[in-house]
mmCIF file of C-alpha atoms in Angstrom:
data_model
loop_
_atom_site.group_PDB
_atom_site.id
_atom_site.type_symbol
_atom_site.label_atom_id
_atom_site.label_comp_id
_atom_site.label_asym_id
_atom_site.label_seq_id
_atom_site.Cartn_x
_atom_site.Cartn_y
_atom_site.Cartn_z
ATOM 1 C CA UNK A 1 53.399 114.957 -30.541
ATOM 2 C CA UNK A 2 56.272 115.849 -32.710
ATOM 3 C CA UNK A 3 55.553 112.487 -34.255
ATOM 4 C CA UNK A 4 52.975 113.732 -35.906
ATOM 5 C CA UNK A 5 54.960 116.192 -37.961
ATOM 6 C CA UNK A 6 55.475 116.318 -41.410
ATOM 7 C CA UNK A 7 54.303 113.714 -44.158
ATOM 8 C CA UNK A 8 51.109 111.049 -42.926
ATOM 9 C CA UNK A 9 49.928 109.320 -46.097
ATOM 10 C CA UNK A 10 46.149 108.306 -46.140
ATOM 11 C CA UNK A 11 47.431 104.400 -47.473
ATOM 12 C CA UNK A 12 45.262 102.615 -49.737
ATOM 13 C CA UNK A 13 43.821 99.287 -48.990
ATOM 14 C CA UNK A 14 45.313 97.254 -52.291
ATOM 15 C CA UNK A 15 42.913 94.690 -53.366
ATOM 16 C CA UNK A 16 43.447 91.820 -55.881
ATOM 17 C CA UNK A 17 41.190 91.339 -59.370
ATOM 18 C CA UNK A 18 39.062 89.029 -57.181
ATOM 19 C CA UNK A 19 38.535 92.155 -54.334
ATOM 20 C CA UNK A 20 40.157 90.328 -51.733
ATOM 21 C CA UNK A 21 42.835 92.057 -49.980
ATOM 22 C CA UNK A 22 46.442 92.043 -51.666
ATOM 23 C CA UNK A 23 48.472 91.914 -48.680
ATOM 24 C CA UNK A 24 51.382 91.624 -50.630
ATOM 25 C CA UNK A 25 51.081 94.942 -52.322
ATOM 26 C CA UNK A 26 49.934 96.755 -49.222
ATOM 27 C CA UNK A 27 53.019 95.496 -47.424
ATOM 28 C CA UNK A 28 55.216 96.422 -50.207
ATOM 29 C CA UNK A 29 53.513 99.877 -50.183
ATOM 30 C CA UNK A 30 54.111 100.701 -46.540
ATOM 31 C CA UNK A 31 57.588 99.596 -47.431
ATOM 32 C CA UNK A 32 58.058 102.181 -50.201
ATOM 33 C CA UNK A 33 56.529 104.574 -48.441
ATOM 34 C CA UNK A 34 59.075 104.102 -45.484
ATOM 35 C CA UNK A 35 62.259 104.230 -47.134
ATOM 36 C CA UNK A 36 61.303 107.154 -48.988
ATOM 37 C CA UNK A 37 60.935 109.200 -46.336
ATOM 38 C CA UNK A 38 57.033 109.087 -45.116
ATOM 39 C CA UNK A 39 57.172 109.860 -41.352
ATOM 40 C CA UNK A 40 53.780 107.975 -40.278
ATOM 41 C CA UNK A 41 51.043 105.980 -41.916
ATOM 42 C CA UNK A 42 47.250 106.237 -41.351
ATOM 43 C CA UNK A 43 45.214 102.613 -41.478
ATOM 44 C CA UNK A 44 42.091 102.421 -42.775
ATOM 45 C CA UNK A 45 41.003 105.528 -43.332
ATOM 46 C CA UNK A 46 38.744 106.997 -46.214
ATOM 47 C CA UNK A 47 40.961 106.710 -48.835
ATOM 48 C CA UNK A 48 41.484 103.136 -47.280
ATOM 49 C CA UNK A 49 37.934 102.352 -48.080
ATOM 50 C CA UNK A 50 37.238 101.714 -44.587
ATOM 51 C CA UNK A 51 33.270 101.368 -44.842
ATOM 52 C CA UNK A 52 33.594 98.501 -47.095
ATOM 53 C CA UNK A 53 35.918 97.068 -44.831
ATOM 54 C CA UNK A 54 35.229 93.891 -42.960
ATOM 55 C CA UNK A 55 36.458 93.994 -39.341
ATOM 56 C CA UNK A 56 38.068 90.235 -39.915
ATOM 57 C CA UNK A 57 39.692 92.252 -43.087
ATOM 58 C CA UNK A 58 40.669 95.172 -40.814
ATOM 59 C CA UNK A 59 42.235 92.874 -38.243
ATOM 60 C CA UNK A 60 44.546 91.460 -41.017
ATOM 61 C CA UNK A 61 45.263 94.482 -42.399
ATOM 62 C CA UNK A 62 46.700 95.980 -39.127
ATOM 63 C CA UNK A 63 48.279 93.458 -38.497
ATOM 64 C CA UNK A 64 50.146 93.472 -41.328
ATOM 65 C CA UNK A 65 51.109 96.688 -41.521
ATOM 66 C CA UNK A 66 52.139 96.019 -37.890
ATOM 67 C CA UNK A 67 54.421 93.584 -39.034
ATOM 68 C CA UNK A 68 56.228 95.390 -41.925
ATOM 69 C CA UNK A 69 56.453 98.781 -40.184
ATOM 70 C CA UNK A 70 58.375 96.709 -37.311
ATOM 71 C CA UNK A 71 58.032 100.007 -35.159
ATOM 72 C CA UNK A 72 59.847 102.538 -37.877
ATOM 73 C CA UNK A 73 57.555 105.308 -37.845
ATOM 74 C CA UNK A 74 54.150 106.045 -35.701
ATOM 75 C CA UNK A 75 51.201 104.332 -36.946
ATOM 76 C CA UNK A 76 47.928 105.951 -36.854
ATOM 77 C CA UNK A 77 44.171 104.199 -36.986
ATOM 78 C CA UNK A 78 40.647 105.231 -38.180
ATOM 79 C CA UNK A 79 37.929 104.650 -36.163
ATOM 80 C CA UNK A 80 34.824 106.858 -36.687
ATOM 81 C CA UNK A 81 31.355 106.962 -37.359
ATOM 82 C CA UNK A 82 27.642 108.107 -36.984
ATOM 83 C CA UNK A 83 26.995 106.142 -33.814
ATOM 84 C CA UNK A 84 28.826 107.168 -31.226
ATOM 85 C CA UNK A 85 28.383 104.111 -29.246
ATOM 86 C CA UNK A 86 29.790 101.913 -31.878
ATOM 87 C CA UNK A 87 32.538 103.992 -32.225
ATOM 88 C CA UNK A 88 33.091 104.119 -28.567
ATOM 89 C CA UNK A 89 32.752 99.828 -28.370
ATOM 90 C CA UNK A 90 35.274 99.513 -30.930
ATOM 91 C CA UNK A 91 37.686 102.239 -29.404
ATOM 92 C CA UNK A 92 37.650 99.953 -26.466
ATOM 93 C CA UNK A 93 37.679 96.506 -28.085
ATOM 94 C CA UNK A 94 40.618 97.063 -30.282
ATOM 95 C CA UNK A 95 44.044 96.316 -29.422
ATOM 96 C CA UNK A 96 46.117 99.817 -29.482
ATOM 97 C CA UNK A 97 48.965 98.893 -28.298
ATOM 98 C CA UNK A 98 51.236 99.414 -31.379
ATOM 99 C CA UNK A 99 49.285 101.943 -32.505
ATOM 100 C CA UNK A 100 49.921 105.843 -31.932
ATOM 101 C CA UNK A 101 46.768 107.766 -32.413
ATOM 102 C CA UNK A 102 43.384 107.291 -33.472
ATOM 103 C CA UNK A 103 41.998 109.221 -36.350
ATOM 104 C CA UNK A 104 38.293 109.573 -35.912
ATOM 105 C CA UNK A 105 36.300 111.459 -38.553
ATOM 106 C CA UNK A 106 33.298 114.208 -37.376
ATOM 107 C CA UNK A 107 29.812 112.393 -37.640
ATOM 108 C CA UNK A 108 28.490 112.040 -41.156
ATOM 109 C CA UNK A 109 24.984 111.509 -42.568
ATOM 110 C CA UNK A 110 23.116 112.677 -39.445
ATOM 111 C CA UNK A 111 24.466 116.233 -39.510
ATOM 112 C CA UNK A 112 24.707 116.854 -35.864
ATOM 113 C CA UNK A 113 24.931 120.305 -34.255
ATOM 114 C CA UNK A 114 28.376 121.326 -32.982
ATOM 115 C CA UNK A 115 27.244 120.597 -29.609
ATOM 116 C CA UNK A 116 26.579 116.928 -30.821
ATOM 117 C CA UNK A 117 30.068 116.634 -32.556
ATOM 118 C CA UNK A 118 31.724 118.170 -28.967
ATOM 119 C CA UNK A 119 30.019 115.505 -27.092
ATOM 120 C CA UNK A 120 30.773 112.589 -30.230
ATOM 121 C CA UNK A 121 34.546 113.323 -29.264
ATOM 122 C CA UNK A 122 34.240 114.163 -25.684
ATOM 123 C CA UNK A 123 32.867 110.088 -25.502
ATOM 124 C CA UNK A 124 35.552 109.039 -27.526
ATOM 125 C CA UNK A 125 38.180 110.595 -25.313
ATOM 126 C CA UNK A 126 36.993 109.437 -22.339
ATOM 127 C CA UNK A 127 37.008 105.907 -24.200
ATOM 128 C CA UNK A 128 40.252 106.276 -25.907
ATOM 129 C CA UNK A 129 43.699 105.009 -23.800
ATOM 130 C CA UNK A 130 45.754 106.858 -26.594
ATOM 131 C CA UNK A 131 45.639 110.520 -28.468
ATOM 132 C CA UNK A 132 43.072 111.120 -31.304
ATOM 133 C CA UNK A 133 43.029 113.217 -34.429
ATOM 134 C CA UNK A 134 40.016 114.593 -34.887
ATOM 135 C CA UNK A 135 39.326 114.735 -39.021
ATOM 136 C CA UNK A 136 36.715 117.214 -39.999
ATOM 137 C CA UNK A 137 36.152 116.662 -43.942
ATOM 138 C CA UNK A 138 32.648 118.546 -44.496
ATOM 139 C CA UNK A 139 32.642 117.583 -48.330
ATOM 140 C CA UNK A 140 31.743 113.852 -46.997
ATOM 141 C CA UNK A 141 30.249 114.643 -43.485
ATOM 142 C CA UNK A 142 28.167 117.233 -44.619
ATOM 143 C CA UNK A 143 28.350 119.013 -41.959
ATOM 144 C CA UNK A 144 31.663 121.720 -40.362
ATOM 145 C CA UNK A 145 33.547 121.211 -37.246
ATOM 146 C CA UNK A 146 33.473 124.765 -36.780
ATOM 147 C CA UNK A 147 37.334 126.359 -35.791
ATOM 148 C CA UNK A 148 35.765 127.563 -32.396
ATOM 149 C CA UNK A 149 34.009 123.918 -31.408
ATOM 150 C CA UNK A 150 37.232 122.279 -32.792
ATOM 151 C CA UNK A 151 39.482 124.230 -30.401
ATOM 152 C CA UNK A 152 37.189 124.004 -27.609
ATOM 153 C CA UNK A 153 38.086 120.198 -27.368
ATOM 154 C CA UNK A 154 41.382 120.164 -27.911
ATOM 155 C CA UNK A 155 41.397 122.813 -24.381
ATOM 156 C CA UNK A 156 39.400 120.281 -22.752
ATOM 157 C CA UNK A 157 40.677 116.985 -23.915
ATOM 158 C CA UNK A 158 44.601 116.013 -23.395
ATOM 159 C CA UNK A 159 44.513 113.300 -25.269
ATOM 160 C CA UNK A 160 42.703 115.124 -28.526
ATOM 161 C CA UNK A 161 46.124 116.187 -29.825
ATOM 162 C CA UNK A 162 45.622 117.108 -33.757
ATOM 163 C CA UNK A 163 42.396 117.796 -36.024
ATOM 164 C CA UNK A 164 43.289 116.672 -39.783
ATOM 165 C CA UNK A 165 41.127 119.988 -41.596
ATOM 166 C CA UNK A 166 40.462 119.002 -44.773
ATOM 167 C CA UNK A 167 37.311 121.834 -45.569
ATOM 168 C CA UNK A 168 39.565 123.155 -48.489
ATOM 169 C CA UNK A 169 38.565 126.480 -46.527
ATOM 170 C CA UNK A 170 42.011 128.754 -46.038
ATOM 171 C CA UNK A 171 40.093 131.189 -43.881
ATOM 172 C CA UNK A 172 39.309 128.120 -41.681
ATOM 173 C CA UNK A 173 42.830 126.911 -41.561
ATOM 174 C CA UNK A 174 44.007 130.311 -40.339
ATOM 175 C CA UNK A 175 41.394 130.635 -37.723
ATOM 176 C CA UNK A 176 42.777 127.422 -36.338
ATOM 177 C CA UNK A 177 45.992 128.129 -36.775
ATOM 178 C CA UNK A 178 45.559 132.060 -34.626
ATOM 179 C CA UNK A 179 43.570 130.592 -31.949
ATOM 180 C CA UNK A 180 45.293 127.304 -31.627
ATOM 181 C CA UNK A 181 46.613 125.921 -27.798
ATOM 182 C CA UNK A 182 50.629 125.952 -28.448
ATOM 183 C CA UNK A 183 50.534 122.423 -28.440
ATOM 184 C CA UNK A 184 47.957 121.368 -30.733
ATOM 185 C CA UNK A 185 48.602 120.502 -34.391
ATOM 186 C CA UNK A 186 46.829 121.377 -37.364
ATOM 187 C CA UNK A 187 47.024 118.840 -39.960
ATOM 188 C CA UNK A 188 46.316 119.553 -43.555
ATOM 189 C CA UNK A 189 43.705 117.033 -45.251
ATOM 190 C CA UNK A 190 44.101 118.956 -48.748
ATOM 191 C CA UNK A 191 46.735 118.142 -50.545
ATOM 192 C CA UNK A 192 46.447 121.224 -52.974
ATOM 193 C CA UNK A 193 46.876 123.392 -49.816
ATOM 194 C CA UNK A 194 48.794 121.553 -47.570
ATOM 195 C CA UNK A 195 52.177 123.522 -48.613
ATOM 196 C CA UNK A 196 50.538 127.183 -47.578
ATOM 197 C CA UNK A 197 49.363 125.722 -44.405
ATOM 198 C CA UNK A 198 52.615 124.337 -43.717
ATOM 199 C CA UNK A 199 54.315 128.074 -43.963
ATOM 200 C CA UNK A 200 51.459 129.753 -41.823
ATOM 201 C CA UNK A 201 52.185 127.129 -39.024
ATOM 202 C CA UNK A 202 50.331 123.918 -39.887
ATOM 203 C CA UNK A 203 52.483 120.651 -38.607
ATOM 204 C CA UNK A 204 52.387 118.869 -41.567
ATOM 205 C CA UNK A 205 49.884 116.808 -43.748
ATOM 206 C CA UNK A 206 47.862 113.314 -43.687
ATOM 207 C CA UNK A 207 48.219 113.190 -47.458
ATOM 208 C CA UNK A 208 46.628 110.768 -50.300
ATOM 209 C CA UNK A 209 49.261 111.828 -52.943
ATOM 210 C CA UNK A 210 51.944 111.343 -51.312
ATOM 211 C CA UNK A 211 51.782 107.826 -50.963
ATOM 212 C CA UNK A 212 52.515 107.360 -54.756
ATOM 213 C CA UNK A 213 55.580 109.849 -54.686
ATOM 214 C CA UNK A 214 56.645 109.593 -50.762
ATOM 215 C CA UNK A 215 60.434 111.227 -51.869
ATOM 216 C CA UNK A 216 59.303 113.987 -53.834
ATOM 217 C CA UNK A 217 56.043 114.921 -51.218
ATOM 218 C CA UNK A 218 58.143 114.613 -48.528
ATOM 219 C CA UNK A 219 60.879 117.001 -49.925
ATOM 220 C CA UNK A 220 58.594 119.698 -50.275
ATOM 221 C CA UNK A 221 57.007 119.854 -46.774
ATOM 222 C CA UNK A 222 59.940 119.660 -45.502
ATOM 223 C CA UNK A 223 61.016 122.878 -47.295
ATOM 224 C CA UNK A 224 57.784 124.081 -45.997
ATOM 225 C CA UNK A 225 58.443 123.265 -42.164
ATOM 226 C CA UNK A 226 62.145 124.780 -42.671
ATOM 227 C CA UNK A 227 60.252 127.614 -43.892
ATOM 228 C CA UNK A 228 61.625 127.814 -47.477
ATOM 229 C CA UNK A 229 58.905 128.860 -49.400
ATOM 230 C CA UNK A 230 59.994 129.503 -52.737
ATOM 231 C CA UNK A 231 61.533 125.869 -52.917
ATOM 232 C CA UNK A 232 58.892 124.332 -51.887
ATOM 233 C CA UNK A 233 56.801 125.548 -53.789
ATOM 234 C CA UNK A 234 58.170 124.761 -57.127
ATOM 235 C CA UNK A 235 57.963 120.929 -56.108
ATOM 236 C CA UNK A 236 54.209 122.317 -55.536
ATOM 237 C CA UNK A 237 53.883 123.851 -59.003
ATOM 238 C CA UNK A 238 55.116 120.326 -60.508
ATOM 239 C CA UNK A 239 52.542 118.398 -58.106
ATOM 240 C CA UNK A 240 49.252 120.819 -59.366
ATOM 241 C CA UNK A 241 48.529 118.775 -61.995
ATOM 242 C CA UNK A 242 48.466 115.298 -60.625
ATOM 243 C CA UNK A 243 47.296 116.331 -57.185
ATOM 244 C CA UNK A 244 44.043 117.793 -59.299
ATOM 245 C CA UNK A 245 43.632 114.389 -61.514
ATOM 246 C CA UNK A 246 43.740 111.717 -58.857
ATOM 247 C CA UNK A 247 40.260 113.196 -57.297
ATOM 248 C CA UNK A 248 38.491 114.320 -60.365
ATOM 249 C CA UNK A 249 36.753 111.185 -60.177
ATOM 250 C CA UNK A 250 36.903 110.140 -57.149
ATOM 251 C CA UNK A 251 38.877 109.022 -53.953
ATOM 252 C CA UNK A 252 40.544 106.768 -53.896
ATOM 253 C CA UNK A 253 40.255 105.744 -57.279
ATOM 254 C CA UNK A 254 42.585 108.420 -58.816
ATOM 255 C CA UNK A 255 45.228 107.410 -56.629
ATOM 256 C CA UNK A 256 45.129 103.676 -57.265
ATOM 257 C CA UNK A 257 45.460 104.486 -60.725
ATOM 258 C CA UNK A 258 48.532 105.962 -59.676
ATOM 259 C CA UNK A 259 49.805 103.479 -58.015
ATOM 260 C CA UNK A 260 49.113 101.018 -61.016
ATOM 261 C CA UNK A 261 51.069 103.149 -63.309
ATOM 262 C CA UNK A 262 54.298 102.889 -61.110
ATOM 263 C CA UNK A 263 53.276 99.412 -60.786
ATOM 264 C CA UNK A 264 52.870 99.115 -56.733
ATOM 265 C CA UNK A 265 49.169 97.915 -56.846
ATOM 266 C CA UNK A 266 46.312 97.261 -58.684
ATOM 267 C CA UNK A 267 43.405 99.984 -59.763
ATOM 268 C CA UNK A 268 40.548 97.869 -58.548
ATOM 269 C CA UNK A 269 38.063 99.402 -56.058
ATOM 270 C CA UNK A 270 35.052 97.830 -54.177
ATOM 271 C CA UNK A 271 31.250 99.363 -54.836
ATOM 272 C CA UNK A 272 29.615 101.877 -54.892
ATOM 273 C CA UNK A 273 33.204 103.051 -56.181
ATOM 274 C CA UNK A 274 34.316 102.264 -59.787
ATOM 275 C CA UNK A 275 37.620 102.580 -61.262
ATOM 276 C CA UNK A 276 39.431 105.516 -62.691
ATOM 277 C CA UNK A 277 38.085 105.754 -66.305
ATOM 278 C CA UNK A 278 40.596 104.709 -69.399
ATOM 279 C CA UNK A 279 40.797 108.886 -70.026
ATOM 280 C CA UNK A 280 41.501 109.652 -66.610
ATOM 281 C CA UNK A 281 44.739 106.987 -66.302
ATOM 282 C CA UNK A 282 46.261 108.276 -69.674
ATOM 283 C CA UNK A 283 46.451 111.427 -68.250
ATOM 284 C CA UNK A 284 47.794 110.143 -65.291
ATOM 285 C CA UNK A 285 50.344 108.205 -67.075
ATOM 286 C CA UNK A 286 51.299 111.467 -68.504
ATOM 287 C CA UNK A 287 51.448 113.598 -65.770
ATOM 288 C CA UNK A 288 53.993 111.013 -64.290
ATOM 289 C CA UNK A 289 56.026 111.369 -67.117
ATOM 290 C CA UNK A 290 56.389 115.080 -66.723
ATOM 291 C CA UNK A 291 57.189 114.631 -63.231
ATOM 292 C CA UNK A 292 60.292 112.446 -64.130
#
């Protein structure tokens, strides 16, 4: 499970002006992100605009970051959803076998009890030949995997190894992190507080920023793990201001306008998302600026 330490980055899914899938640019991305230091990549996750995703399209996509990782670092897949059977049918229908871990987000839309998310993962589990990382993000689930039903699984379930907490809730994160089996990870979803997790135990981060700035991202929670706090966070005072812009509008349009600045992929997004507004980019170009 050490694998699972340090910098994940959330990758985009790069599309042309046309919407189809640049495979080119999310090759060259997963590249980037590799030789700068990333230590695993998560496929088609939110901030991959999985729900507009096509499963042909998410075939390709796999296997094409497949293909350029060429077994460098662990490679880590979303599969979640609101029906649990679905979930469970595509858990067993997909081809794992170069793939790490699952990532499977808590139920959204139909605001189960925790008893419902316990069972959601228990079925998953059972289903799942590999480990899963649970993600509980209650801004887009609308509903909490509370710290007590989110440890109960991961005593009761081998192969439910991580939960990526991304509640923006500190008091949450420490829960977890106090009550925690020795060998489950807690993974911080929020990049603005990934760094203090990181000193009060956390294992690392599945980050969105960090995909546009791999070296720098990776630097600091690094410092973090190593435990050197006051180093790490100055990298974290630089990051404040981008890592606030890229989702004042939304994820992951703040990031791809990123990413178009340094020139590693195009800004377009597929509805109901739009593109980062004219305003927000300048100040995106700008904060990039300060950071060289």
């Amino acid at each position: 499970m050490t694998k699972f330490h340090g910098t994940g980055v959330a990758i985009i899914t790069p599309f042309n002006a046309d919407l189809t899938v640049d495979h080119n640019a999310l090759s060259n991305l997963v590249n980037f992100n590799i030789e700068n230091g990333t230590d695993y990549i998560v496929i088609c996750g939110t901030t991959g605009e999985s729900v507009t995703i096509t499963k042909r399209e998410k075939q390709d996509i796999i296997k094409t970051i497949i293909k350029t990782n060429n077994g460098r670092v662990p490679l880590v897949l979303g599969i979640g959803g609101n029906n649990t059977a679905q979930v469970v049918d595509e858990v067993k229908n997909t081809d794992l076998n170069q793939i790490d871990a699952l990532l499977s987000v808590s139920p959204y839309y139909s605001k189960p009890t925790q008893e419902g998310i316990y069972q959601h993962f228990k079925a998953i589990s059972e289903a799942s030949p590999i480990d899963i990382i649970m993600y509980n993000v209650p801004g887009r689930t609308s509903s909490n995997m509370s710290p007590e039903m989110t440890l109960r699984l991961a005593k009761d379930f081998k192969n439910i190894i991580a939960v990526k907490e991304a509640g923006n809730n500190v008091h949450q994160y420490l829960k977890l992190l106090r009550d925690k089996p020795e060998d489950f990870l807690v993974i911080s979803g929020d990049d603005d507080l990934v760094l203090g997790v990181v000193l009060a135990g956390g294992a690392g981060v599945i980050s969105v920023l960090g995909q546009a700035i791999p070296k720098k991202f990776t630097t600091m929670i690094n410092l973090g793990l190593a435990g050197k706090a006051k180093e790490a966070y100055q990298i974290h005072f630089d990051l404040m201001d981008l890592t606030s812009l890229i989702f004042s509008e939304n994820n992951p349009a703040g990031i791809k306008a990123v990413l178009e600045t340094l020139g590693l992929s195009k800004s377009a997004v597929r509805l109901p998302l739009v593109e980062a507004t004219d305003e927000l980019k300048e100040k995106i170009k700008i904060a990039l600026q300060k950071l060289d």
